[in-house]
Amino acid sequence: MGENFVARNILITGAAGEIGSVLRKGLAGRFDLLRLTDIKPLGPAGIGEEVCEADMQDQGAMASVMKDIDCVVHLAGIPLEDSWENILPANVIGCAHVFEAARIAGVRRVVFASSNHAIGFYHRDQRIDANVVTRPDSRYGVSKVFGEAIGRLYADKYGLSVSCLRIGSFRSRPEDRRQLMTWISPRDTVHLVERCIVHPDYHYFIVYGVSNNDQNMWDNSEVEWLGYRPRDNAEKFALDIMARGEEEDPVAKAYHGGSFCSAEFSVTS
Ligand SMILES: NC(=O)c1ccc[n+]([C@@H]2O[C@H](COP(=O)([O-])OP(=O)(O)OC[C@H]3O[C@@H](n4cnc5c(N)ncnc54)[C@H](O)[C@@H]3O)[C@@H](O)[C@H]2O)c1
């Protein structure tokens, strides 16, 4: 994309959601403009903000929210497992609309909220980096693989700068044993997204969105250059969580994706 990309005007899709709301606060004042869009109400615009209610299914609406944007942070979609009927329009068609509208509008960078469920069927005894072949654990996971693939296409074919964040478990604190491995704190999430927005030059990469957890299963060493230095560690909550004595079922416990793997699991051997 050429060096010294400068992000002035940022669009966040899905800005009314859990992660979007945290980014809205955490990135406030960092850029000339934060344009926030969602199908849900976003409340009044603050200083340096614009709010636009828009549906990703509506290509015209996506075209208009891209005007003068340098970088899109694409969060909108269904964040959990669901039927094909719901996943396809929101996470596949909607995602394609966002990338296509960005390309047509001349947006230079897209930061895409992918998920660990793109690789959920790796065994937990395997520490993996972002070069592994995808192993989605759900229809949701397949939709995230699609998002990573369209990102790669738009980078290679049209020269967009694209980052894909395989987010673990975004929570204010880890809530179960698996999240001791997969947790990403709000503070680390803001830091990671900010690094992906402001880095002066990259083509395409995948990074795991995970805090500095002792039990982390994901290796980000190939993206050291990004400057993502997570500060939180789920282990701080481990005693509380272990004291509850809850056990994951055997399939969930075997794989990175946890209960997304065990849902509908019907392999007999
Ligand atoms: N929260 C996590 O732990 C986690 C983990 C991995 C990946 N992610 C991904 O991060 C993103 C944000 O997750 P979240 O937890 O904030 O989810 P969320 O459900 O709180 O937010 C998603 C937002 O997208 C909006 N949206 C849905 N369909 C839309 C449409 N057709 N048009 C416009 N807006 C639409 C929703 O209204 C919602 O506000 C999602 O893409 C999710 O898959 C989240």
PDB file of C-alpha atoms and ligand atoms in Angstrom:
ATOM      1  CA  MET A   1       0.000   0.000   0.000  1.00  0.00           C
ATOM      2  CA  GLY A   2       3.005   2.340   0.095  1.00  0.00           C
ATOM      3  CA  GLU A   3       4.540   3.648   3.268  1.00  0.00           C
ATOM      4  CA  ASN A   4       3.317   6.077   5.855  1.00  0.00           C
ATOM      5  CA  PHE A   5      -0.353   5.412   5.892  1.00  0.00           C
ATOM      6  CA  VAL A   6      -1.985   7.979   8.146  1.00  0.00           C
ATOM      7  CA  ALA A   7      -5.405   7.187   9.570  1.00  0.00           C
ATOM      8  CA  ARG A   8      -7.445  10.315  10.183  1.00  0.00           C
ATOM      9  CA  ASN A   9     -11.034   9.262   9.605  1.00  0.00           C
ATOM     10  CA  ILE A  10     -12.137   5.934  11.052  1.00  0.00           C
ATOM     11  CA  LEU A  11     -15.390   4.048  10.503  1.00  0.00           C
ATOM     12  CA  ILE A  12     -16.476   1.442  13.061  1.00  0.00           C
ATOM     13  CA  THR A  13     -19.228  -0.973  11.971  1.00  0.00           C
ATOM     14  CA  GLY A  14     -21.126  -2.731  14.753  1.00  0.00           C
ATOM     15  CA  ALA A  15     -20.271   0.237  16.951  1.00  0.00           C
ATOM     16  CA  ALA A  16     -23.276  -0.267  19.255  1.00  0.00           C
ATOM     17  CA  GLY A  17     -22.090  -3.751  20.231  1.00  0.00           C
ATOM     18  CA  GLU A  18     -19.927  -4.976  23.115  1.00  0.00           C
ATOM     19  CA  ILE A  19     -16.560  -4.422  21.455  1.00  0.00           C
ATOM     20  CA  GLY A  20     -17.729  -1.401  19.477  1.00  0.00           C
ATOM     21  CA  SER A  21     -18.830   0.421  22.629  1.00  0.00           C
ATOM     22  CA  VAL A  22     -15.469  -0.173  24.274  1.00  0.00           C
ATOM     23  CA  LEU A  23     -13.616   1.032  21.167  1.00  0.00           C
ATOM     24  CA  ARG A  24     -15.854   4.078  20.959  1.00  0.00           C
ATOM     25  CA  LYS A  25     -14.686   5.144  24.420  1.00  0.00           C
ATOM     26  CA  GLY A  26     -11.132   3.880  24.104  1.00  0.00           C
ATOM     27  CA  LEU A  27     -10.404   5.530  20.757  1.00  0.00           C
ATOM     28  CA  ALA A  28     -12.234   8.798  21.513  1.00  0.00           C
ATOM     29  CA  GLY A  29     -10.096  11.794  20.612  1.00  0.00           C
ATOM     30  CA  ARG A  30      -7.390   9.687  18.947  1.00  0.00           C
ATOM     31  CA  PHE A  31      -8.398  10.515  15.363  1.00  0.00           C
ATOM     32  CA  ASP A  32      -9.937  13.419  13.458  1.00  0.00           C
ATOM     33  CA  LEU A  33     -13.190  11.514  13.050  1.00  0.00           C
ATOM     34  CA  LEU A  34     -14.794   8.371  14.487  1.00  0.00           C
ATOM     35  CA  ARG A  35     -17.804   7.538  12.358  1.00  0.00           C
ATOM     36  CA  LEU A  36     -19.942   4.958  14.131  1.00  0.00           C
ATOM     37  CA  THR A  37     -22.442   2.781  12.354  1.00  0.00           C
ATOM     38  CA  ASP A  38     -24.806   0.025  13.447  1.00  0.00           C
ATOM     39  CA  ILE A  39     -28.301  -1.239  12.802  1.00  0.00           C
ATOM     40  CA  LYS A  40     -29.022  -0.477  16.481  1.00  0.00           C
ATOM     41  CA  PRO A  41     -29.300   2.990  17.994  1.00  0.00           C
ATOM     42  CA  LEU A  42     -25.958   4.601  18.850  1.00  0.00           C
ATOM     43  CA  GLY A  43     -27.124   7.573  20.929  1.00  0.00           C
ATOM     44  CA  PRO A  44     -26.045  11.122  20.213  1.00  0.00           C
ATOM     45  CA  ALA A  45     -22.697  11.852  18.555  1.00  0.00           C
ATOM     46  CA  GLY A  46     -19.957  13.068  20.894  1.00  0.00           C
ATOM     47  CA  ILE A  47     -17.123  15.428  19.997  1.00  0.00           C
ATOM     48  CA  GLY A  48     -15.202  14.062  17.011  1.00  0.00           C
ATOM     49  CA  GLU A  49     -17.939  11.516  16.283  1.00  0.00           C
ATOM     50  CA  GLU A  50     -20.573  10.979  13.632  1.00  0.00           C
ATOM     51  CA  VAL A  51     -23.295   8.367  14.104  1.00  0.00           C
ATOM     52  CA  CYS A  52     -25.189   6.698  11.262  1.00  0.00           C
ATOM     53  CA  GLU A  53     -27.713   3.941  11.682  1.00  0.00           C
ATOM     54  CA  ALA A  54     -27.278   1.669   8.676  1.00  0.00           C
ATOM     55  CA  ASP A  55     -27.808  -1.960   7.746  1.00  0.00           C
ATOM     56  CA  MET A  56     -24.878  -3.852   6.210  1.00  0.00           C
ATOM     57  CA  GLN A  57     -27.368  -5.630   3.971  1.00  0.00           C
ATOM     58  CA  ASP A  58     -27.975  -2.301   2.245  1.00  0.00           C
ATOM     59  CA  GLN A  59     -25.117  -1.740  -0.190  1.00  0.00           C
ATOM     60  CA  GLY A  60     -26.122   1.868  -0.862  1.00  0.00           C
ATOM     61  CA  ALA A  61     -26.030   2.652   2.849  1.00  0.00           C
ATOM     62  CA  MET A  62     -22.588   1.028   3.133  1.00  0.00           C
ATOM     63  CA  ALA A  63     -21.356   3.158   0.228  1.00  0.00           C
ATOM     64  CA  SER A  64     -22.478   6.352   1.932  1.00  0.00           C
ATOM     65  CA  VAL A  65     -20.879   5.581   5.314  1.00  0.00           C
ATOM     66  CA  MET A  66     -17.485   5.011   3.620  1.00  0.00           C
ATOM     67  CA  LYS A  67     -17.183   8.571   2.294  1.00  0.00           C
ATOM     68  CA  ASP A  68     -13.798  10.121   3.246  1.00  0.00           C
ATOM     69  CA  ILE A  69     -12.860   7.176   5.469  1.00  0.00           C
ATOM     70  CA  ASP A  70      -9.215   6.054   5.715  1.00  0.00           C
ATOM     71  CA  CYS A  71      -9.726   2.913   7.795  1.00  0.00           C
ATOM     72  CA  VAL A  72     -12.739   0.710   8.538  1.00  0.00           C
ATOM     73  CA  VAL A  73     -12.887  -1.360  11.719  1.00  0.00           C
ATOM     74  CA  HIS A  74     -15.415  -4.004  10.725  1.00  0.00           C
ATOM     75  CA  LEU A  75     -17.113  -5.530  13.759  1.00  0.00           C
ATOM     76  CA  ALA A  76     -20.748  -5.787  12.670  1.00  0.00           C
ATOM     77  CA  GLY A  77     -22.276  -9.223  12.444  1.00  0.00           C
ATOM     78  CA  ILE A  78     -23.565 -12.131  14.465  1.00  0.00           C
ATOM     79  CA  PRO A  79     -20.928 -12.895  17.121  1.00  0.00           C
ATOM     80  CA  LEU A  80     -21.991 -16.465  17.946  1.00  0.00           C
ATOM     81  CA  GLU A  81     -23.121 -19.702  16.346  1.00  0.00           C
ATOM     82  CA  ASP A  82     -26.441 -19.433  14.524  1.00  0.00           C
ATOM     83  CA  SER A  83     -28.377 -20.936  11.606  1.00  0.00           C
ATOM     84  CA  TRP A  84     -27.121 -20.568   8.024  1.00  0.00           C
ATOM     85  CA  GLU A  85     -30.211 -18.488   7.420  1.00  0.00           C
ATOM     86  CA  ASN A  86     -28.897 -15.883   9.862  1.00  0.00           C
ATOM     87  CA  ILE A  87     -25.120 -16.300   9.450  1.00  0.00           C
ATOM     88  CA  LEU A  88     -25.022 -16.002   5.657  1.00  0.00           C
ATOM     89  CA  PRO A  89     -26.679 -12.585   5.247  1.00  0.00           C
ATOM     90  CA  ALA A  90     -25.004 -10.972   8.266  1.00  0.00           C
ATOM     91  CA  ASN A  91     -21.504 -12.432   8.251  1.00  0.00           C
ATOM     92  CA  VAL A  92     -20.966 -13.356   4.609  1.00  0.00           C
ATOM     93  CA  ILE A  93     -23.067 -11.046   2.412  1.00  0.00           C
ATOM     94  CA  GLY A  94     -22.806  -8.156   4.901  1.00  0.00           C
ATOM     95  CA  CYS A  95     -19.039  -8.620   5.157  1.00  0.00           C
ATOM     96  CA  ALA A  96     -18.710  -8.651   1.354  1.00  0.00           C
ATOM     97  CA  HIS A  97     -20.752  -5.446   1.180  1.00  0.00           C
ATOM     98  CA  VAL A  98     -18.430  -3.745   3.652  1.00  0.00           C
ATOM     99  CA  PHE A  99     -15.218  -4.743   1.807  1.00  0.00           C
ATOM    100  CA  GLU A 100     -16.717  -3.870  -1.579  1.00  0.00           C
ATOM    101  CA  ALA A 101     -18.024  -0.485  -0.411  1.00  0.00           C
ATOM    102  CA  ALA A 102     -14.608   0.228   1.127  1.00  0.00           C
ATOM    103  CA  ARG A 103     -12.837  -0.662  -2.122  1.00  0.00           C
ATOM    104  CA  ILE A 104     -15.133   1.466  -4.270  1.00  0.00           C
ATOM    105  CA  ALA A 105     -14.811   4.434  -1.909  1.00  0.00           C
ATOM    106  CA  GLY A 106     -11.004   4.226  -1.970  1.00  0.00           C
ATOM    107  CA  VAL A 107     -10.681   3.334   1.718  1.00  0.00           C
ATOM    108  CA  ARG A 108      -7.093   2.208   2.229  1.00  0.00           C
ATOM    109  CA  ARG A 109      -7.361  -0.098   5.223  1.00  0.00           C
ATOM    110  CA  VAL A 110      -9.790  -2.578   6.800  1.00  0.00           C
ATOM    111  CA  VAL A 111      -9.358  -4.066  10.280  1.00  0.00           C
ATOM    112  CA  PHE A 112     -11.603  -7.132  10.361  1.00  0.00           C
ATOM    113  CA  ALA A 113     -12.946  -8.769  13.540  1.00  0.00           C
ATOM    114  CA  SER A 114     -12.344 -12.436  12.827  1.00  0.00           C
ATOM    115  CA  SER A 115     -12.489 -15.062  15.538  1.00  0.00           C
ATOM    116  CA  ASN A 116     -10.607 -17.920  17.152  1.00  0.00           C
ATOM    117  CA  HIS A 117     -13.501 -20.066  15.894  1.00  0.00           C
ATOM    118  CA  ALA A 118     -11.826 -19.952  12.470  1.00  0.00           C
ATOM    119  CA  ILE A 119      -9.278 -22.384  13.963  1.00  0.00           C
ATOM    120  CA  GLY A 120     -11.401 -23.961  16.713  1.00  0.00           C
ATOM    121  CA  PHE A 121     -10.766 -27.599  15.787  1.00  0.00           C
ATOM    122  CA  TYR A 122      -7.069 -27.563  16.678  1.00  0.00           C
ATOM    123  CA  HIS A 123      -6.282 -29.674  19.721  1.00  0.00           C
ATOM    124  CA  ARG A 124      -5.473 -27.794  22.872  1.00  0.00           C
ATOM    125  CA  ASP A 125      -2.136 -29.543  23.217  1.00  0.00           C
ATOM    126  CA  GLN A 126      -1.078 -27.732  20.045  1.00  0.00           C
ATOM    127  CA  ARG A 127       0.112 -24.139  20.277  1.00  0.00           C
ATOM    128  CA  ILE A 128      -0.574 -22.529  16.906  1.00  0.00           C
ATOM    129  CA  ASP A 129       0.383 -19.420  15.011  1.00  0.00           C
ATOM    130  CA  ALA A 130      -1.531 -17.641  12.271  1.00  0.00           C
ATOM    131  CA  ASN A 131       0.033 -19.720   9.471  1.00  0.00           C
ATOM    132  CA  VAL A 132      -1.990 -22.834  10.273  1.00  0.00           C
ATOM    133  CA  VAL A 133      -4.675 -24.006   7.896  1.00  0.00           C
ATOM    134  CA  THR A 134      -8.082 -22.884   9.130  1.00  0.00           C
ATOM    135  CA  ARG A 135     -10.212 -25.431  11.000  1.00  0.00           C
ATOM    136  CA  PRO A 136     -13.530 -23.708  11.671  1.00  0.00           C
ATOM    137  CA  ASP A 137     -15.649 -25.180  14.438  1.00  0.00           C
ATOM    138  CA  SER A 138     -19.075 -23.814  13.466  1.00  0.00           C
ATOM    139  CA  ARG A 139     -21.065 -22.039  10.765  1.00  0.00           C
ATOM    140  CA  TYR A 140     -19.959 -18.877  12.558  1.00  0.00           C
ATOM    141  CA  GLY A 141     -16.314 -19.979  12.242  1.00  0.00           C
ATOM    142  CA  VAL A 142     -16.785 -20.613   8.515  1.00  0.00           C
ATOM    143  CA  SER A 143     -18.121 -17.072   8.108  1.00  0.00           C
ATOM    144  CA  LYS A 144     -14.950 -15.727   9.750  1.00  0.00           C
ATOM    145  CA  VAL A 145     -12.787 -17.778   7.384  1.00  0.00           C
ATOM    146  CA  PHE A 146     -14.757 -16.111   4.579  1.00  0.00           C
ATOM    147  CA  GLY A 147     -13.980 -12.683   6.050  1.00  0.00           C
ATOM    148  CA  GLU A 148     -10.260 -13.519   6.249  1.00  0.00           C
ATOM    149  CA  ALA A 149     -10.352 -14.757   2.642  1.00  0.00           C
ATOM    150  CA  ILE A 150     -12.105 -11.715   1.233  1.00  0.00           C
ATOM    151  CA  GLY A 151      -9.624  -9.586   3.156  1.00  0.00           C
ATOM    152  CA  ARG A 152      -6.753 -11.457   1.523  1.00  0.00           C
ATOM    153  CA  LEU A 153      -8.334 -11.068  -1.923  1.00  0.00           C
ATOM    154  CA  TYR A 154      -8.901  -7.347  -1.502  1.00  0.00           C
ATOM    155  CA  ALA A 155      -5.331  -6.897  -0.282  1.00  0.00           C
ATOM    156  CA  ASP A 156      -3.728  -8.927  -3.094  1.00  0.00           C
ATOM    157  CA  LYS A 157      -5.997  -7.795  -5.917  1.00  0.00           C
ATOM    158  CA  TYR A 158      -6.905  -4.228  -5.009  1.00  0.00           C
ATOM    159  CA  GLY A 159      -4.093  -3.189  -2.685  1.00  0.00           C
ATOM    160  CA  LEU A 160      -6.152  -2.607   0.453  1.00  0.00           C
ATOM    161  CA  SER A 161      -4.220  -2.942   3.680  1.00  0.00           C
ATOM    162  CA  VAL A 162      -6.033  -5.583   5.746  1.00  0.00           C
ATOM    163  CA  SER A 163      -5.637  -7.016   9.229  1.00  0.00           C
ATOM    164  CA  CYS A 164      -7.708  -9.876  10.615  1.00  0.00           C
ATOM    165  CA  LEU A 165      -8.034 -10.155  14.385  1.00  0.00           C
ATOM    166  CA  ARG A 166      -8.768 -13.700  15.558  1.00  0.00           C
ATOM    167  CA  ILE A 167     -10.357 -12.457  18.735  1.00  0.00           C
ATOM    168  CA  GLY A 168     -10.437 -14.881  21.658  1.00  0.00           C
ATOM    169  CA  SER A 169     -12.971 -14.120  24.419  1.00  0.00           C
ATOM    170  CA  PHE A 170     -13.629 -10.420  24.870  1.00  0.00           C
ATOM    171  CA  ARG A 171     -14.990  -9.944  28.411  1.00  0.00           C
ATOM    172  CA  SER A 172     -14.403  -7.546  31.295  1.00  0.00           C
ATOM    173  CA  ARG A 173     -12.938 -10.607  33.075  1.00  0.00           C
ATOM    174  CA  PRO A 174     -12.511 -14.290  32.160  1.00  0.00           C
ATOM    175  CA  GLU A 175     -15.571 -16.330  33.080  1.00  0.00           C
ATOM    176  CA  ASP A 176     -14.535 -19.986  32.813  1.00  0.00           C
ATOM    177  CA  ARG A 177     -11.523 -22.286  32.451  1.00  0.00           C
ATOM    178  CA  ARG A 178     -11.291 -21.931  28.712  1.00  0.00           C
ATOM    179  CA  GLN A 179     -11.201 -18.183  28.998  1.00  0.00           C
ATOM    180  CA  LEU A 180      -8.054 -18.460  31.116  1.00  0.00           C
ATOM    181  CA  MET A 181      -6.519 -19.315  27.749  1.00  0.00           C
ATOM    182  CA  THR A 182      -8.605 -17.200  25.374  1.00  0.00           C
ATOM    183  CA  TRP A 183      -9.439 -14.000  27.264  1.00  0.00           C
ATOM    184  CA  ILE A 184      -8.755 -10.556  25.842  1.00  0.00           C
ATOM    185  CA  SER A 185      -9.389  -7.629  28.137  1.00  0.00           C
ATOM    186  CA  PRO A 186     -11.080  -4.423  27.028  1.00  0.00           C
ATOM    187  CA  ARG A 187      -7.814  -2.503  27.555  1.00  0.00           C
ATOM    188  CA  ASP A 188      -5.791  -4.909  25.412  1.00  0.00           C
ATOM    189  CA  THR A 189      -8.525  -4.897  22.751  1.00  0.00           C
ATOM    190  CA  VAL A 190      -8.382  -1.115  22.393  1.00  0.00           C
ATOM    191  CA  HIS A 191      -4.576  -1.281  22.221  1.00  0.00           C
ATOM    192  CA  LEU A 192      -4.637  -4.055  19.571  1.00  0.00           C
ATOM    193  CA  VAL A 193      -7.189  -2.309  17.362  1.00  0.00           C
ATOM    194  CA  GLU A 194      -5.316   0.974  17.703  1.00  0.00           C
ATOM    195  CA  ARG A 195      -2.062  -0.670  16.597  1.00  0.00           C
ATOM    196  CA  CYS A 196      -3.861  -2.144  13.569  1.00  0.00           C
ATOM    197  CA  ILE A 197      -5.272   1.278  12.667  1.00  0.00           C
ATOM    198  CA  VAL A 198      -2.134   3.359  13.090  1.00  0.00           C
ATOM    199  CA  HIS A 199       0.678   1.099  11.881  1.00  0.00           C
ATOM    200  CA  PRO A 200       2.197   2.954   8.906  1.00  0.00           C
ATOM    201  CA  ASP A 201       2.567   0.076   6.485  1.00  0.00           C
ATOM    202  CA  TYR A 202       1.214  -3.436   6.113  1.00  0.00           C
ATOM    203  CA  HIS A 203      -0.368  -5.486   3.354  1.00  0.00           C
ATOM    204  CA  TYR A 204      -2.226  -8.355   5.049  1.00  0.00           C
ATOM    205  CA  PHE A 205      -1.820 -10.249   8.283  1.00  0.00           C
ATOM    206  CA  ILE A 206      -3.685 -12.239  10.900  1.00  0.00           C
ATOM    207  CA  VAL A 207      -3.148 -11.644  14.606  1.00  0.00           C
ATOM    208  CA  TYR A 208      -4.657 -13.411  17.605  1.00  0.00           C
ATOM    209  CA  GLY A 209      -6.667 -11.107  19.808  1.00  0.00           C
ATOM    210  CA  VAL A 210      -5.613 -12.440  23.172  1.00  0.00           C
ATOM    211  CA  SER A 211      -4.251 -10.938  26.385  1.00  0.00           C
ATOM    212  CA  ASN A 212      -0.920 -11.833  27.935  1.00  0.00           C
ATOM    213  CA  ASN A 213      -2.380 -14.996  29.498  1.00  0.00           C
ATOM    214  CA  ASP A 214      -0.103 -17.613  31.095  1.00  0.00           C
ATOM    215  CA  GLN A 215      -2.243 -20.285  29.405  1.00  0.00           C
ATOM    216  CA  ASN A 216      -2.361 -18.641  25.967  1.00  0.00           C
ATOM    217  CA  MET A 217      -2.445 -21.169  23.086  1.00  0.00           C
ATOM    218  CA  TRP A 218      -1.800 -18.696  20.254  1.00  0.00           C
ATOM    219  CA  ASP A 219       1.548 -17.503  19.001  1.00  0.00           C
ATOM    220  CA  ASN A 220       1.760 -13.886  17.796  1.00  0.00           C
ATOM    221  CA  SER A 221       5.552 -13.840  17.534  1.00  0.00           C
ATOM    222  CA  GLU A 222       5.441 -13.317  13.746  1.00  0.00           C
ATOM    223  CA  VAL A 223       3.605 -10.028  14.234  1.00  0.00           C
ATOM    224  CA  GLU A 224       5.935  -8.535  16.849  1.00  0.00           C
ATOM    225  CA  TRP A 225       6.466  -5.666  14.393  1.00  0.00           C
ATOM    226  CA  LEU A 226       2.858  -4.564  14.989  1.00  0.00           C
ATOM    227  CA  GLY A 227       3.771  -3.390  18.467  1.00  0.00           C
ATOM    228  CA  TYR A 228       0.889  -5.176  20.210  1.00  0.00           C
ATOM    229  CA  ARG A 229       2.020  -5.624  23.814  1.00  0.00           C
ATOM    230  CA  PRO A 230      -0.912  -6.930  25.868  1.00  0.00           C
ATOM    231  CA  ARG A 231      -0.757  -6.078  29.561  1.00  0.00           C
ATOM    232  CA  ASP A 232      -3.546  -8.125  31.136  1.00  0.00           C
ATOM    233  CA  ASN A 233      -3.322 -11.756  32.205  1.00  0.00           C
ATOM    234  CA  ALA A 234      -6.323 -14.010  32.859  1.00  0.00           C
ATOM    235  CA  GLU A 235      -4.296 -15.956  35.437  1.00  0.00           C
ATOM    236  CA  LYS A 236      -5.145 -13.254  37.957  1.00  0.00           C
ATOM    237  CA  PHE A 237      -8.667 -14.731  38.000  1.00  0.00           C
ATOM    238  CA  ALA A 238      -7.627 -18.403  37.933  1.00  0.00           C
ATOM    239  CA  LEU A 239      -8.150 -19.231  41.608  1.00  0.00           C
ATOM    240  CA  ASP A 240     -11.722 -17.955  41.536  1.00  0.00           C
ATOM    241  CA  ILE A 241     -12.509 -19.823  38.355  1.00  0.00           C
ATOM    242  CA  MET A 242     -10.865 -23.104  39.395  1.00  0.00           C
ATOM    243  CA  ALA A 243     -12.629 -22.991  42.767  1.00  0.00           C
ATOM    244  CA  ARG A 244     -15.952 -23.274  40.986  1.00  0.00           C
ATOM    245  CA  GLY A 245     -14.970 -26.767  39.876  1.00  0.00           C
ATOM    246  CA  GLU A 246     -16.879 -26.551  36.599  1.00  0.00           C
ATOM    247  CA  GLU A 247     -15.736 -29.017  33.961  1.00  0.00           C
ATOM    248  CA  GLU A 248     -16.011 -28.653  30.207  1.00  0.00           C
ATOM    249  CA  ASP A 249     -17.421 -31.647  28.366  1.00  0.00           C
ATOM    250  CA  PRO A 250     -14.728 -33.892  26.825  1.00  0.00           C
ATOM    251  CA  VAL A 251     -15.106 -32.621  23.248  1.00  0.00           C
ATOM    252  CA  ALA A 252     -15.110 -28.970  24.284  1.00  0.00           C
ATOM    253  CA  LYS A 253     -12.081 -29.615  26.478  1.00  0.00           C
ATOM    254  CA  ALA A 254     -10.109 -31.200  23.651  1.00  0.00           C
ATOM    255  CA  TYR A 255     -10.202 -28.280  21.234  1.00  0.00           C
ATOM    256  CA  HIS A 256      -9.358 -24.589  21.073  1.00  0.00           C
ATOM    257  CA  GLY A 257     -12.959 -23.705  20.162  1.00  0.00           C
ATOM    258  CA  GLY A 258     -14.488 -25.250  23.305  1.00  0.00           C
ATOM    259  CA  SER A 259     -18.280 -25.554  23.262  1.00  0.00           C
ATOM    260  CA  PHE A 260     -18.439 -24.359  19.652  1.00  0.00           C
ATOM    261  CA  CYS A 261     -16.770 -27.701  18.825  1.00  0.00           C
ATOM    262  CA  SER A 262     -19.004 -29.858  20.997  1.00  0.00           C
ATOM    263  CA  ALA A 263     -22.268 -28.317  19.765  1.00  0.00           C
ATOM    264  CA  GLU A 264     -23.784 -30.707  17.191  1.00  0.00           C
ATOM    265  CA  PHE A 265     -20.615 -32.841  17.365  1.00  0.00           C
ATOM    266  CA  SER A 266     -21.518 -36.246  15.978  1.00  0.00           C
ATOM    267  CA  VAL A 267     -18.273 -37.998  15.111  1.00  0.00           C
ATOM    268  CA  THR A 268     -18.243 -41.512  16.436  1.00  0.00           C
ATOM    269  CA  SER A 269     -15.046 -43.508  16.484  1.00  0.00           C
TER     270      SER A 269
HETATM  271  N1  LIG B   1     -17.044 -10.721  21.836  1.00  0.00           N
HETATM  272  C1  LIG B   1     -16.149 -11.664  21.574  1.00  0.00           C
HETATM  273  O1  LIG B   1     -15.623 -12.342  22.477  1.00  0.00           O
HETATM  274  C2  LIG B   1     -15.729 -11.912  20.152  1.00  0.00           C
HETATM  275  C3  LIG B   1     -14.821 -12.961  19.898  1.00  0.00           C
HETATM  276  C4  LIG B   1     -14.409 -13.192  18.602  1.00  0.00           C
HETATM  277  C5  LIG B   1     -14.870 -12.395  17.576  1.00  0.00           C
HETATM  278  N2  LIG B   1     -15.770 -11.399  17.841  1.00  0.00           N
HETATM  279  C6  LIG B   1     -16.268 -10.604  16.705  1.00  0.00           C
HETATM  280  O2  LIG B   1     -16.170  -9.237  17.006  1.00  0.00           O
HETATM  281  C7  LIG B   1     -17.277  -8.529  16.441  1.00  0.00           C
HETATM  282  C8  LIG B   1     -17.989  -7.731  17.516  1.00  0.00           C
HETATM  283  O3  LIG B   1     -18.416  -8.614  18.539  1.00  0.00           O
HETATM  284  P1  LIG B   1     -19.320  -8.127  19.763  1.00  0.00           P
HETATM  285  O4  LIG B   1     -19.076  -9.067  20.874  1.00  0.00           O
HETATM  286  O5  LIG B   1     -19.135  -6.675  19.973  1.00  0.00           O
HETATM  287  O6  LIG B   1     -20.754  -8.442  19.170  1.00  0.00           O
HETATM  288  P2  LIG B   1     -22.122  -7.612  19.363  1.00  0.00           P
HETATM  289  O7  LIG B   1     -23.231  -8.520  18.939  1.00  0.00           O
HETATM  290  O8  LIG B   1     -22.193  -7.002  20.709  1.00  0.00           O
HETATM  291  O9  LIG B   1     -21.938  -6.461  18.279  1.00  0.00           O
HETATM  292  C9  LIG B   1     -22.167  -6.677  16.907  1.00  0.00           C
HETATM  293  C10 LIG B   1     -22.934  -5.488  16.382  1.00  0.00           C
HETATM  294  O10 LIG B   1     -23.187  -5.706  14.989  1.00  0.00           O
HETATM  295  C11 LIG B   1     -24.438  -5.136  14.708  1.00  0.00           C
HETATM  296  N3  LIG B   1     -25.017  -5.718  13.504  1.00  0.00           N
HETATM  297  C12 LIG B   1     -25.460  -6.996  13.325  1.00  0.00           C
HETATM  298  N4  LIG B   1     -25.999  -7.121  12.116  1.00  0.00           N
HETATM  299  C13 LIG B   1     -25.897  -5.914  11.513  1.00  0.00           C
HETATM  300  C14 LIG B   1     -26.292  -5.420  10.250  1.00  0.00           C
HETATM  301  N5  LIG B   1     -26.939  -6.191   9.350  1.00  0.00           N
HETATM  302  N6  LIG B   1     -26.015  -4.140   9.939  1.00  0.00           N
HETATM  303  C15 LIG B   1     -25.392  -3.341  10.823  1.00  0.00           C
HETATM  304  N7  LIG B   1     -25.014  -3.744  12.055  1.00  0.00           N
HETATM  305  C16 LIG B   1     -25.266  -5.020  12.384  1.00  0.00           C
HETATM  306  C17 LIG B   1     -25.295  -5.450  15.925  1.00  0.00           C
HETATM  307  O11 LIG B   1     -26.422  -4.572  16.019  1.00  0.00           O
HETATM  308  C18 LIG B   1     -24.302  -5.299  17.077  1.00  0.00           C
HETATM  309  O12 LIG B   1     -24.379  -4.027  17.686  1.00  0.00           O
HETATM  310  C19 LIG B   1     -18.157  -9.581  15.774  1.00  0.00           C
HETATM  311  O13 LIG B   1     -17.862  -9.615  14.399  1.00  0.00           O
HETATM  312  C20 LIG B   1     -17.743 -10.865  16.438  1.00  0.00           C
HETATM  313  O14 LIG B   1     -17.947 -11.983  15.604  1.00  0.00           O
HETATM  314  C21 LIG B   1     -16.204 -11.157  19.099  1.00  0.00           C
END
